[in-house]
CSV table of C-alpha atoms in Angstrom, one decimal:
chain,number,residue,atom,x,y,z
D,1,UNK,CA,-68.3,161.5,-104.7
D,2,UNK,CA,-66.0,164.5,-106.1
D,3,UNK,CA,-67.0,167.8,-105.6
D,4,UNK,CA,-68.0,170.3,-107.8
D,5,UNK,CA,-66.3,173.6,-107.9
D,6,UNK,CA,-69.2,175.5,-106.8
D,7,UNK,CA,-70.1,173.6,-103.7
D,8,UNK,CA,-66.0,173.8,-102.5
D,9,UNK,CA,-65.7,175.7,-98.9
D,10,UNK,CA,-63.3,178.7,-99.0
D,11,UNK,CA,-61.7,180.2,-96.3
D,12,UNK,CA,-62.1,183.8,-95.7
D,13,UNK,CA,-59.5,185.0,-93.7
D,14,UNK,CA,-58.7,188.8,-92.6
D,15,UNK,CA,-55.4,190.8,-91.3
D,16,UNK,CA,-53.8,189.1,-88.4
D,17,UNK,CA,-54.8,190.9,-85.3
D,18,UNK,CA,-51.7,192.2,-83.0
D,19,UNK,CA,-52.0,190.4,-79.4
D,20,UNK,CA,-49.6,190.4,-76.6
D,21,UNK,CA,-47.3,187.6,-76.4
D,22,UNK,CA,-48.0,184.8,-74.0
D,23,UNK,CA,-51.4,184.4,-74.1
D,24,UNK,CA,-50.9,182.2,-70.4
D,25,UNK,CA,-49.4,184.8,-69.0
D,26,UNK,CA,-52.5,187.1,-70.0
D,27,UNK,CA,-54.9,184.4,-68.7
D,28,UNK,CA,-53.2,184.6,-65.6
D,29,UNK,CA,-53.3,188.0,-65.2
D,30,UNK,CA,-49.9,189.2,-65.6
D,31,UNK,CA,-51.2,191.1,-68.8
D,32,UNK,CA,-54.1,193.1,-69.3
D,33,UNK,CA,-57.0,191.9,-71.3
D,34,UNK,CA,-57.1,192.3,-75.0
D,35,UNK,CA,-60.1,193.0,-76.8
D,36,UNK,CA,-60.7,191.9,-79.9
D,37,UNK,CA,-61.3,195.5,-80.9
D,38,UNK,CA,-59.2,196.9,-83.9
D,39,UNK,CA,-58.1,200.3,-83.4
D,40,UNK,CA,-59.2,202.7,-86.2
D,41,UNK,CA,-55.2,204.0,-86.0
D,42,UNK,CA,-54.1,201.1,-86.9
D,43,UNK,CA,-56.3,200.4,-89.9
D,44,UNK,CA,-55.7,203.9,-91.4
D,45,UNK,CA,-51.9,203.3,-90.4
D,46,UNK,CA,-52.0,199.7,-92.3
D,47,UNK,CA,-54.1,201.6,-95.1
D,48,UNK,CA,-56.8,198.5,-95.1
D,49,UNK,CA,-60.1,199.2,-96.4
D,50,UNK,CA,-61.6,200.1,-92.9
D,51,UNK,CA,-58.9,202.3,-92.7
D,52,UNK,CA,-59.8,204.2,-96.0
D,53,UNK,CA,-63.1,204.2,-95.1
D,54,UNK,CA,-62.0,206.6,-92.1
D,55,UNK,CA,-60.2,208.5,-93.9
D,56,UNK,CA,-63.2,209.4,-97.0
D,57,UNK,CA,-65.6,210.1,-94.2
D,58,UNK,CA,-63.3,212.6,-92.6
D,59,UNK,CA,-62.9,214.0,-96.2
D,60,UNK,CA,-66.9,213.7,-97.3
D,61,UNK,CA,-67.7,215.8,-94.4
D,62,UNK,CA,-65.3,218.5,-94.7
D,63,UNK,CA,-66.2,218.3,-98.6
D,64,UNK,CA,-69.7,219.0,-97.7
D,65,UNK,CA,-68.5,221.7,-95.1
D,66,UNK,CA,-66.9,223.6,-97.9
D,67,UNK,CA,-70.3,222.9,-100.9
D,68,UNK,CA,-72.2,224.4,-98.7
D,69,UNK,CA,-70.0,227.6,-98.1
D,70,UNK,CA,-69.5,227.6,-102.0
D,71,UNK,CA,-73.6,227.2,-102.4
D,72,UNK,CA,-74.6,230.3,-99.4
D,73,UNK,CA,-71.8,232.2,-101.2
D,74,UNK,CA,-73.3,231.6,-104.2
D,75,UNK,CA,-76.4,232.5,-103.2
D,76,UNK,CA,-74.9,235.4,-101.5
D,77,UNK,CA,-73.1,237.4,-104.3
D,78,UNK,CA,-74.8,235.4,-107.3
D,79,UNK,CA,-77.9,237.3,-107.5
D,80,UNK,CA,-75.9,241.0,-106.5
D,81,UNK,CA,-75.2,241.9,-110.5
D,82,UNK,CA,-79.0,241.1,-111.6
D,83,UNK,CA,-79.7,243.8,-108.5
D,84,UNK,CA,-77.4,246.2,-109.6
D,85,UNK,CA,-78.6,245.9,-113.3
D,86,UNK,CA,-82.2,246.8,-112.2
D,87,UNK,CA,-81.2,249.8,-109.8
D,88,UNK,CA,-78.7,251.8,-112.5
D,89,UNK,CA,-79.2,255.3,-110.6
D,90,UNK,CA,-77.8,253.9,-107.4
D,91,UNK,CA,-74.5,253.9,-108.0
D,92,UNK,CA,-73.3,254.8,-104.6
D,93,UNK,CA,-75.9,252.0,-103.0
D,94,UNK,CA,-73.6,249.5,-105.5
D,95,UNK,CA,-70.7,250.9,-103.2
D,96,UNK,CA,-72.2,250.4,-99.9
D,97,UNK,CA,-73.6,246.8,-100.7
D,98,UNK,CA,-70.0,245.7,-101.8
D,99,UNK,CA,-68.0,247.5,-99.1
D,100,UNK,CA,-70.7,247.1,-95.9
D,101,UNK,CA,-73.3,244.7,-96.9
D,102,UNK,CA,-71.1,241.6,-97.8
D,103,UNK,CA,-68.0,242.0,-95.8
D,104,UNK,CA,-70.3,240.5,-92.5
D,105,UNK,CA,-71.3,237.5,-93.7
D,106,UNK,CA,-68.7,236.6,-95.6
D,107,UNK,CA,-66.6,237.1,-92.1
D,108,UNK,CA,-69.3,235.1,-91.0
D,109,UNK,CA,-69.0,232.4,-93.1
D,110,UNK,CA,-65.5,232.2,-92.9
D,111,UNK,CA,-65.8,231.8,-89.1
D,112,UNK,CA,-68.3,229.0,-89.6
D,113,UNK,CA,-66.2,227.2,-91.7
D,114,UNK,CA,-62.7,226.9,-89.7
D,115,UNK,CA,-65.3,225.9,-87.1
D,116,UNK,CA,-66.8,222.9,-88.9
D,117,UNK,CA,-63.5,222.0,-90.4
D,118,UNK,CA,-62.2,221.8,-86.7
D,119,UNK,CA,-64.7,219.8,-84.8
D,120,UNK,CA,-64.4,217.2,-88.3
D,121,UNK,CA,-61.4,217.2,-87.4
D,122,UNK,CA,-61.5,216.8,-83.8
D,123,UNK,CA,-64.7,214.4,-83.9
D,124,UNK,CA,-62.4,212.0,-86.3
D,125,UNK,CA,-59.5,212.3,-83.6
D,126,UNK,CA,-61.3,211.3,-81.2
D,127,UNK,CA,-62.8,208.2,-83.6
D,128,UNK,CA,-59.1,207.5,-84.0
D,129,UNK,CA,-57.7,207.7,-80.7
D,130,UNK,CA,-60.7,205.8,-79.4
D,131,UNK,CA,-61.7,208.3,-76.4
């Protein structure tokens, strides 16, 4: 009875997986065990889809680090000419707003920012270096 194409099995096979040579030697305990774990270097080293998966999270987080510096600074100065515009006789309240009033939590921001960015940074280290 010949089979159609649809029912034909396929074989789905992935990257060969690195294992230490003599595989006796390792039962007798010459060599330590090997998981069957992958290390995340290695896929991001090999650039397999795992690996590039790594790799967009890291970016996707320190992506939404930066929106949401760009959205609070936004929010921030945005509004600070429709202020200004309603308050024409305080000129020298324009002044101190710019020069006082902003440079804080901009500093601020900045700070939290290179903070974010490093623990991203040093939470995906620590995804690649398996710890």
């Amino acid at each position: 009875m010949p089979q159609s194409p649809a029912d034909r099995r396929v074989v789905v096979t992935g990257p060969p997986r690195r294992t230490l040579p003599h595989a006796r030697l390792r039962s007798r305990g010459r060599y330590p065990q090997v998981s069957g774990y992958y290390r995340p270097r290695t896929e991001i080293d090999e650039q397999t889809t795992l690996g590039h998966t790594y790799v967009r999270s890291l970016m996707r987080s320190q992506l939404r680090a930066g929106l949401t510096v760009f959205a609070v600074l936004g929010l921030l100065i945005g509004p600070l000419p429709l202020l200004f515009a309603a308050m024409p006789d305080a000129r020298g309240l324009e002044w101190l707003v710019l020069g006082f009033g902003l440079y804080a939590p901009l500093v601020l921001l900045a700070r939290w920012y290179v903070r974010r960015a490093e623990r991203n940074e040093r939470d995906f280290v620590r995804l690649v270096e398996d710890r």
